[in-house]
PDB file of C-alpha atoms in Angstrom:
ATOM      1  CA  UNK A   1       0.000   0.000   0.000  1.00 74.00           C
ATOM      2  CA  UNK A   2       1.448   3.718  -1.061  1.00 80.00           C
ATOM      3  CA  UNK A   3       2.695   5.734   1.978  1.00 84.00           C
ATOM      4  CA  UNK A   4       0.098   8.305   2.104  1.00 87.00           C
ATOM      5  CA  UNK A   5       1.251  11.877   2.241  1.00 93.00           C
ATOM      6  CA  UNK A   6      -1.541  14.542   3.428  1.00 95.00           C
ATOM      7  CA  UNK A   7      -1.168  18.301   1.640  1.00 96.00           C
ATOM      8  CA  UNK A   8      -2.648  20.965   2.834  1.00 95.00           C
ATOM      9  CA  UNK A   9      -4.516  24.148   0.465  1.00 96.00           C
ATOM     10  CA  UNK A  10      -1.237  26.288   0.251  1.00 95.00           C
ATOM     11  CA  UNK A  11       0.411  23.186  -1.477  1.00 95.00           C
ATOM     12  CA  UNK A  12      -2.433  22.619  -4.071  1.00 97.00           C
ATOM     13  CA  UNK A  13      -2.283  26.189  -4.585  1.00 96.00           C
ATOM     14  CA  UNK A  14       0.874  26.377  -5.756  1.00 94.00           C
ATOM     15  CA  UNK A  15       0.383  22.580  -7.468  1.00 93.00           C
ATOM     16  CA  UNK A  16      -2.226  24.168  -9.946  1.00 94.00           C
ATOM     17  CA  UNK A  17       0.643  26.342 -10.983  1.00 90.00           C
ATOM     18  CA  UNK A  18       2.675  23.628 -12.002  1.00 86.00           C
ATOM     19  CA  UNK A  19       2.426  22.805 -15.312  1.00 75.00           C
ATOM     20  CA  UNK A  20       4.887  20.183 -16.696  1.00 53.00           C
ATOM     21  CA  UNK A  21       4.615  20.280 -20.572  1.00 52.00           C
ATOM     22  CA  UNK A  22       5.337  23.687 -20.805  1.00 63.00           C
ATOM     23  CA  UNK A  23       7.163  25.824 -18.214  1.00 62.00           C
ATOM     24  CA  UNK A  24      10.483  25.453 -16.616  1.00 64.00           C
ATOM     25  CA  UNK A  25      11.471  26.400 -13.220  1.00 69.00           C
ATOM     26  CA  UNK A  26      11.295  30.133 -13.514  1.00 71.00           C
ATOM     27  CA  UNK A  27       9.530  30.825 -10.579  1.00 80.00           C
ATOM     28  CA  UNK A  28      11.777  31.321  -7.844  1.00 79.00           C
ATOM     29  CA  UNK A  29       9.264  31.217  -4.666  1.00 84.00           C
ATOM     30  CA  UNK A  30      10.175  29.061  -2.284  1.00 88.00           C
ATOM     31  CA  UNK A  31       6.580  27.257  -2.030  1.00 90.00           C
ATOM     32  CA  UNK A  32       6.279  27.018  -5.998  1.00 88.00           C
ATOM     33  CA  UNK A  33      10.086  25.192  -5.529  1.00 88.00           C
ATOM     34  CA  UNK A  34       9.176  22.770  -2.655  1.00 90.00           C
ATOM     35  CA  UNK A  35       5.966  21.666  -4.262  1.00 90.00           C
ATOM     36  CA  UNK A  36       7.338  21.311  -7.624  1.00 88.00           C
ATOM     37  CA  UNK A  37       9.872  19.022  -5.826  1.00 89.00           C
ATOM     38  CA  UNK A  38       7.515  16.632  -3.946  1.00 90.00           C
ATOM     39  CA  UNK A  39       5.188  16.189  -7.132  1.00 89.00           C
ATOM     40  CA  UNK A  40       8.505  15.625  -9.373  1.00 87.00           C
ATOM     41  CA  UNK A  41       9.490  13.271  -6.630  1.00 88.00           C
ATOM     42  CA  UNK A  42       6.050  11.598  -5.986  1.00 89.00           C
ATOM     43  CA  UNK A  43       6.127  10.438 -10.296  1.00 86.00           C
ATOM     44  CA  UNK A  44       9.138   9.192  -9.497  1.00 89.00           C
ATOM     45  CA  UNK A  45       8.039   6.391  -6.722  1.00 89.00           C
ATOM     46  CA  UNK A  46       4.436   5.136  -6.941  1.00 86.00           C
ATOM     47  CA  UNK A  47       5.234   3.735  -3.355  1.00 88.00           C
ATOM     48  CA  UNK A  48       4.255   7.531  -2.804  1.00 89.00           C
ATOM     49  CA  UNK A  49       0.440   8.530  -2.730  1.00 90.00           C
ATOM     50  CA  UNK A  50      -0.471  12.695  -2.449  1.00 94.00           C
ATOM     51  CA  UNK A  51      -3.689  12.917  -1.021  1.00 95.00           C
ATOM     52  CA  UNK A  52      -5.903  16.520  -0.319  1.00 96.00           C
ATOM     53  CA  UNK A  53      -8.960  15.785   1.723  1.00 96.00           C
ATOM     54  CA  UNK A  54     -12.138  16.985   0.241  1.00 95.00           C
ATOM     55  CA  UNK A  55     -13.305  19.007   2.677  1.00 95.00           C
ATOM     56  CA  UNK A  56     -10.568  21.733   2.334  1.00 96.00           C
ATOM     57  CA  UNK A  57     -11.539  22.434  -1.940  1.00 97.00           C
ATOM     58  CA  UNK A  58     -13.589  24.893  -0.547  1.00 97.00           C
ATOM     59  CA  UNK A  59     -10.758  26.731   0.172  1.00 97.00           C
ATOM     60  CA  UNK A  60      -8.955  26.248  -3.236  1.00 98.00           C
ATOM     61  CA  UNK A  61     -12.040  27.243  -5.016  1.00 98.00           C
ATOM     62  CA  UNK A  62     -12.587  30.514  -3.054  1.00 97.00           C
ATOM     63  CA  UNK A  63      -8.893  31.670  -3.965  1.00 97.00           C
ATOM     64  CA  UNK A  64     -10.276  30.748  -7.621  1.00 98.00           C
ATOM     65  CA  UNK A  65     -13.874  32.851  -7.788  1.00 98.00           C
ATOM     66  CA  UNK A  66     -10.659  35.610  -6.255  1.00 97.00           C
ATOM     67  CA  UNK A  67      -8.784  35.562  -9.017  1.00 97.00           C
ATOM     68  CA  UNK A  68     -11.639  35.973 -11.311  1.00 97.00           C
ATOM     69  CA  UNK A  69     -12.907  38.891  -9.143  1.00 95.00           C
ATOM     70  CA  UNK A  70      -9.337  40.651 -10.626  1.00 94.00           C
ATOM     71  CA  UNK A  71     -10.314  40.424 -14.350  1.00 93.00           C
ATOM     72  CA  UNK A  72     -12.607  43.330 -13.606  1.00 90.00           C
ATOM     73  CA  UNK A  73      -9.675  45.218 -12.005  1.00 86.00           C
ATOM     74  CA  UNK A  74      -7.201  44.384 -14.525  1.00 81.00           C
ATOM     75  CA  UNK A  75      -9.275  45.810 -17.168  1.00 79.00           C
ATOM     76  CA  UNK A  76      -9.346  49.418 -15.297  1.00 80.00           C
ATOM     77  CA  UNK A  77      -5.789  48.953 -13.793  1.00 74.00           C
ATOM     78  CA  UNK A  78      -4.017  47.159 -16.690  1.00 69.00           C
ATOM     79  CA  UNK A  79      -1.218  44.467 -15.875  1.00 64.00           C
ATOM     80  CA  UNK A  80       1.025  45.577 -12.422  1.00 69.00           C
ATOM     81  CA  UNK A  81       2.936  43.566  -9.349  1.00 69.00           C
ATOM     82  CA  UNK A  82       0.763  45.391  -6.940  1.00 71.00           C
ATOM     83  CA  UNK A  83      -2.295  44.670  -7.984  1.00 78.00           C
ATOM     84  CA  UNK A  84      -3.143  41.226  -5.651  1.00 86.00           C
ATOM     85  CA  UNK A  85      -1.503  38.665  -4.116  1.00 89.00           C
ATOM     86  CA  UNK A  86      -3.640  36.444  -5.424  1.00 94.00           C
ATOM     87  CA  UNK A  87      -1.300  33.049  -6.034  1.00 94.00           C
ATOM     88  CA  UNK A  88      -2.840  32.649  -9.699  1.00 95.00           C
ATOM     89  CA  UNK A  89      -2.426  36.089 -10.442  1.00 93.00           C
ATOM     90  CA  UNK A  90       0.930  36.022  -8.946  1.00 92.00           C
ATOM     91  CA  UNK A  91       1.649  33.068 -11.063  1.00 91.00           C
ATOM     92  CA  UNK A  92       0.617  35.035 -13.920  1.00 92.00           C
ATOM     93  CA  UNK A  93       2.885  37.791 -13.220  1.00 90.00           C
ATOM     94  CA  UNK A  94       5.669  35.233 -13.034  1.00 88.00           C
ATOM     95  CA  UNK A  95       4.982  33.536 -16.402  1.00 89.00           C
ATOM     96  CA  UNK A  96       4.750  37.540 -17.928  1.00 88.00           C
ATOM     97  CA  UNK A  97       8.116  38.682 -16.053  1.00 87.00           C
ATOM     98  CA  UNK A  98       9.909  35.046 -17.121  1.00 85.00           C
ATOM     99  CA  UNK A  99       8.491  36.187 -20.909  1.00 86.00           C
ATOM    100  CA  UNK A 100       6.911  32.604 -21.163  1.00 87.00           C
ATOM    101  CA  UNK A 101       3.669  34.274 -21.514  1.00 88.00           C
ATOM    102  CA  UNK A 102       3.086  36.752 -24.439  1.00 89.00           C
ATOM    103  CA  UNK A 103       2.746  40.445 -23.559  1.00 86.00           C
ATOM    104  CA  UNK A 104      -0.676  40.742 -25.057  1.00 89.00           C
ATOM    105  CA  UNK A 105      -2.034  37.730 -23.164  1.00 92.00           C
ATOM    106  CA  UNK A 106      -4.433  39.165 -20.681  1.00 92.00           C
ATOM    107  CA  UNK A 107      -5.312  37.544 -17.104  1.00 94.00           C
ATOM    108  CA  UNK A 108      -8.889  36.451 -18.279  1.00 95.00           C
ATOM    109  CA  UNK A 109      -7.520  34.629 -21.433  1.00 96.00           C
ATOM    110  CA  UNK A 110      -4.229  33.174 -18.765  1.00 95.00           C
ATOM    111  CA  UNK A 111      -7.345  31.885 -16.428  1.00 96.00           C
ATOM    112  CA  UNK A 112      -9.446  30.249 -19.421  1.00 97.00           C
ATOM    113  CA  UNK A 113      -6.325  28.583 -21.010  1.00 94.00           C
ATOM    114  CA  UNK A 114      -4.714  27.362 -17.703  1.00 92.00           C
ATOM    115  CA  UNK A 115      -7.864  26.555 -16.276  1.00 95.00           C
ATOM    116  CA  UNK A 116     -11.107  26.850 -18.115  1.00 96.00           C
ATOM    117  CA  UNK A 117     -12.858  29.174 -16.116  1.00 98.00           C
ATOM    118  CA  UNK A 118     -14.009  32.513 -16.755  1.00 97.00           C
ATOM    119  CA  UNK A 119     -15.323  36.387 -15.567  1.00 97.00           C
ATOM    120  CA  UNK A 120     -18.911  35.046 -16.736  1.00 97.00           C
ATOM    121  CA  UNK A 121     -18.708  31.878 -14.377  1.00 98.00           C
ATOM    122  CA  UNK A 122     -18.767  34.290 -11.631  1.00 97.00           C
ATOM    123  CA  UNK A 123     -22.337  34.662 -12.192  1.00 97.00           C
ATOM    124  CA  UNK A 124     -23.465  31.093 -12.865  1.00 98.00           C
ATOM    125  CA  UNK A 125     -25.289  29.566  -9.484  1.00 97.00           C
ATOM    126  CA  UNK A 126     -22.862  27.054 -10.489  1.00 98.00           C
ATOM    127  CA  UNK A 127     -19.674  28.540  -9.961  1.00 98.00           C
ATOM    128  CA  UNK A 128     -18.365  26.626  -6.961  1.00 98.00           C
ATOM    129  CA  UNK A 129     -18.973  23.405  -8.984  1.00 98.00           C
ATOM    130  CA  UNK A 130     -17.359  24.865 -12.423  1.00 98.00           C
ATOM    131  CA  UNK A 131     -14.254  25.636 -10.193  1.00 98.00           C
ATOM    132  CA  UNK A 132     -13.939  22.296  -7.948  1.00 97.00           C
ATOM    133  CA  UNK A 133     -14.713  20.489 -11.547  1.00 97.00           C
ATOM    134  CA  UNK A 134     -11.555  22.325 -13.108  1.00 97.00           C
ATOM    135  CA  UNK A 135      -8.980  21.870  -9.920  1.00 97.00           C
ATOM    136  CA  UNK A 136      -9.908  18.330  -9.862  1.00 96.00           C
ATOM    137  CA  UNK A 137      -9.914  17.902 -13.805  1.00 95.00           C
ATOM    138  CA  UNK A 138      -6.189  19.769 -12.974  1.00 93.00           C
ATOM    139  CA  UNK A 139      -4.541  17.636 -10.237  1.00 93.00           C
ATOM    140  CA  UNK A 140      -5.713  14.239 -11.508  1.00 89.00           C
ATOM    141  CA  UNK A 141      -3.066  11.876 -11.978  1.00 82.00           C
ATOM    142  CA  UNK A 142      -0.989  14.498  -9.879  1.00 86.00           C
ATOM    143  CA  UNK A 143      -2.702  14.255  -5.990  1.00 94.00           C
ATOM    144  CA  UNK A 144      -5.443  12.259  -4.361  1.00 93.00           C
ATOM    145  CA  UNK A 145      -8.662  14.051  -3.726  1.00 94.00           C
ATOM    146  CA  UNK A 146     -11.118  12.301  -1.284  1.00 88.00           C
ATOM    147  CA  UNK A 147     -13.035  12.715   1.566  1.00 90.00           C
ATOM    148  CA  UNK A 148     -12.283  12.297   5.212  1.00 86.00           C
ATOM    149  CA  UNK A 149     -15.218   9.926   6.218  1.00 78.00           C
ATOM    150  CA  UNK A 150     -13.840   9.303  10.216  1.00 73.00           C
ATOM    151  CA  UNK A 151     -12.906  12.231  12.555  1.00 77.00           C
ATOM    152  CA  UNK A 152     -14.160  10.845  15.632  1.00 82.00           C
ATOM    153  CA  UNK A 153     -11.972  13.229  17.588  1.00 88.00           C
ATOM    154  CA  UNK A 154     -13.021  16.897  16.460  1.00 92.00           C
ATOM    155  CA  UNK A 155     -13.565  18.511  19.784  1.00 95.00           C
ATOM    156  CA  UNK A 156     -10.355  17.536  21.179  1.00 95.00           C
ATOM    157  CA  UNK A 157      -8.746  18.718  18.132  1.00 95.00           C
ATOM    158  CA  UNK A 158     -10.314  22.076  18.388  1.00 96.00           C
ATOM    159  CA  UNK A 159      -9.576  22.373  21.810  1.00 96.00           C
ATOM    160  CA  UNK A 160      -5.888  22.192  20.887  1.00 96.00           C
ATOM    161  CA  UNK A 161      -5.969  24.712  17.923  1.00 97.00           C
ATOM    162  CA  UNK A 162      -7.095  26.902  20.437  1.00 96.00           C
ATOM    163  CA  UNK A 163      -5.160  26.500  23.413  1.00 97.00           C
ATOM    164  CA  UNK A 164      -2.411  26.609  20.779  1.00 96.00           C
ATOM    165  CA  UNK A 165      -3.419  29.553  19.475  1.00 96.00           C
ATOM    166  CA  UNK A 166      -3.450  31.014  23.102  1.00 95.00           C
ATOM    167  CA  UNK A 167      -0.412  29.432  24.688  1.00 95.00           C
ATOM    168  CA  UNK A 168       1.732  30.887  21.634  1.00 95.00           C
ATOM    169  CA  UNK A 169      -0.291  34.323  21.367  1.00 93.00           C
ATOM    170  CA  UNK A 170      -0.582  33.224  17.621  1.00 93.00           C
ATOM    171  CA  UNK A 171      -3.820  34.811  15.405  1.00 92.00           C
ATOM    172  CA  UNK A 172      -6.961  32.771  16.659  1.00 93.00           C
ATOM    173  CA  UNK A 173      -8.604  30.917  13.173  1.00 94.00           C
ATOM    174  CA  UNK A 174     -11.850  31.955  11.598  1.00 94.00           C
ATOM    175  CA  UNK A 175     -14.251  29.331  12.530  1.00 94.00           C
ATOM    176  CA  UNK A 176     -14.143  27.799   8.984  1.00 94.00           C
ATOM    177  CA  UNK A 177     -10.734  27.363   9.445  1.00 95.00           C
ATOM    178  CA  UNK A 178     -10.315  25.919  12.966  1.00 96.00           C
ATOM    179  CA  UNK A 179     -13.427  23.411  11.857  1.00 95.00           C
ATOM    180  CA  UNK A 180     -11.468  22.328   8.468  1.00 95.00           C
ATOM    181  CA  UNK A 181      -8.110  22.390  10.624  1.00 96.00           C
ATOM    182  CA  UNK A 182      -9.666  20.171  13.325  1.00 95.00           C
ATOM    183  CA  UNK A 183     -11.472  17.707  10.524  1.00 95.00           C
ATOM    184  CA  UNK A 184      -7.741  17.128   9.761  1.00 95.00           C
ATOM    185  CA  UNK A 185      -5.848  16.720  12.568  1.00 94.00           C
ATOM    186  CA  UNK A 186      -8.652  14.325  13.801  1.00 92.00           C
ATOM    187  CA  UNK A 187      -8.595  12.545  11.144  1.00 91.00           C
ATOM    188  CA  UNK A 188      -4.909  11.829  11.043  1.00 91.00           C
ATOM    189  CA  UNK A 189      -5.042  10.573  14.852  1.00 86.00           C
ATOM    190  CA  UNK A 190      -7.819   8.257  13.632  1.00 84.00           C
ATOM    191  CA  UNK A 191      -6.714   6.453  10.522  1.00 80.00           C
ATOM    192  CA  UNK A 192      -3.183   6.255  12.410  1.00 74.00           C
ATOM    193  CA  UNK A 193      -2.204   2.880  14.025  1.00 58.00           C
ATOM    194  CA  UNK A 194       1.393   1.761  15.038  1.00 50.00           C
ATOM    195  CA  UNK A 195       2.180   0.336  12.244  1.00 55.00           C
ATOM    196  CA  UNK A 196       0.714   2.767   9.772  1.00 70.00           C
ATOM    197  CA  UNK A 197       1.691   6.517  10.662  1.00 83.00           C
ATOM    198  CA  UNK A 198       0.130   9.021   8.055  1.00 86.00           C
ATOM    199  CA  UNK A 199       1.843  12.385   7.464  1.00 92.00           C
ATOM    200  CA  UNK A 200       0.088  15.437   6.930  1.00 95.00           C
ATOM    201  CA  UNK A 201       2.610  18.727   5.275  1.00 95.00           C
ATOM    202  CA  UNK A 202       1.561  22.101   5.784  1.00 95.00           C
ATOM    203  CA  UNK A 203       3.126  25.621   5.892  1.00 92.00           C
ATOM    204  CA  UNK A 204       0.590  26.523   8.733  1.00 94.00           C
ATOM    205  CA  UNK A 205       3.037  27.201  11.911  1.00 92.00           C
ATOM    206  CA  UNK A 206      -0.188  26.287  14.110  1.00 95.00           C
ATOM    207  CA  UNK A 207      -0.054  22.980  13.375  1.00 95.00           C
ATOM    208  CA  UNK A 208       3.088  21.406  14.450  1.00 95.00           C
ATOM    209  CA  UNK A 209       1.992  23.268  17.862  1.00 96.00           C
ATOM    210  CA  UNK A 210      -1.364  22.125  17.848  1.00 96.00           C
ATOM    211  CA  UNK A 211      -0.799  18.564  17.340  1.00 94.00           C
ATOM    212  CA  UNK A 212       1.962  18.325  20.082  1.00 94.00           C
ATOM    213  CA  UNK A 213      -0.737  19.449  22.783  1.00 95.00           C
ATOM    214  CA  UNK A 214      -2.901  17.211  21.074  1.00 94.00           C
ATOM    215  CA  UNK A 215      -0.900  14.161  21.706  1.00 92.00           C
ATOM    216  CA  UNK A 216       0.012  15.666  25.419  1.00 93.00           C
ATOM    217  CA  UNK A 217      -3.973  15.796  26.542  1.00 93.00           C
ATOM    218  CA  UNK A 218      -5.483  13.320  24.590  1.00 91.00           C
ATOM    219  CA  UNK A 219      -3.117  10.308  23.296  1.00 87.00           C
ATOM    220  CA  UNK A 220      -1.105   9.697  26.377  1.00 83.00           C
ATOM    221  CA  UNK A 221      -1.899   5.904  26.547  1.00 82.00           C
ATOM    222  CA  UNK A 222      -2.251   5.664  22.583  1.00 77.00           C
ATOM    223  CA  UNK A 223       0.206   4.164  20.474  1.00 71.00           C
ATOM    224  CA  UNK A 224      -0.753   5.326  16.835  1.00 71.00           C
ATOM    225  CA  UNK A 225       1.671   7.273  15.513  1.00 80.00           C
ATOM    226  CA  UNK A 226       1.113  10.616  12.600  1.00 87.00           C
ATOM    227  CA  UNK A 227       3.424  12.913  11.727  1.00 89.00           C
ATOM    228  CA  UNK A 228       3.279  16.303  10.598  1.00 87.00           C
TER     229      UNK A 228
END
């Protein structure tokens, strides 16, 4: 069975930027770097499995209906660094700076070609779907997406995103995120077992802190094992 390697939404981010067939490694952001890395790596060794629970495309898609938002902007503003940091649009930048991208290509025709979605979409009742349909459509063959059907934990998990977020004086999480953030960390402490230890990556600094008060309240006589 593949060793199963959790991502969080910063790394699919970036992994919808990566596009093998045509661009090089131009981009020099660190985040664009490391996750071009672990999918190059990942191709390499099907013992390796990159999985992105369901429940966090929400997230993706929102920074998606964002970037659309911009087309509007970019038509009164024309083409500048300042305008968002928007990762697609920032991506975008990139490809124009790097010269891989023609001058005259605008950010609505970058976001139909790259992804097949659109200003218009914006106003479709459908729009979430359009954009989960095209980040799936995207990563496939790339990561895992699928749902996280057991987090029998959740409470204790949010108890420890907050008492992290308190003991470190670090910015308390909307709750969307501290739900979505607990979802995962409860689901890694369930599908664990000591001879199966699941890792989860993420560039959240919460985390790592979080899950070591987790294991300190709530997994003192517990063998299972999950790293992140």
């Amino acid at each position: 069975e593949p060793k199963k390697i959790f991502v969080d939404t910063q790394f699919i981010l970036y992994c919808l930027c990566l596009d093998y067939a045509k661009y090089p490694k131009f981009w020099d952001e660190e985040m664009y770097l490391v996750t071009r890395d672990l999918c190059e790596e990942s191709r390499k060794h099907p013992n390796i499995e990159l999985c992105f629970s369901k429940h966090y495309l929400p997230e993706v898609v929102h920074h998606m209906k964002s970037a659309l938002n911009l087309i509007a902007y970019e038509k009164i503003f024309s083409v500048t660094k300042g305008l968002s940091a928007n990762i697609f649009y920032k991506y975008f930048i990139a490809l124009k700076d790097a010269l891989i991208l023609d001058a005259e290509i605008t950010f609505a025709e970058f976001m139909y070609d790259r992804f097949g979605v659109s200003e218009e979409d914006l106003y479709n009742k459908h729009i979430d779907d359009i954009c989960s349909s095209a980040i799936i459509n995207i990563l496939k063959g790339h990561v895992k997406i699928s749902p996280l059907n057991h987090y029998s934990f959740f409470d204790n998990a949010k108890t420890a995103f907050n008492d992290a977020c308190e003991t470190y004086s670090l910015r308390k999480k909307t709750p969307y995120t501290l739900k979505n953030d607990a979802i995962m960390l409860s689901a890694l402490a369930d599908i664990s077992t000591s001879t199966s230890a699941p890792i989860f990556l993420t560039w959240d600094k919460t985390f790592p802190l979080a899950n070591k008060i987790y294991k300190d309240l709530f997994c003192r006589n517990n063998d299972a094992v999950w790293h992140i």
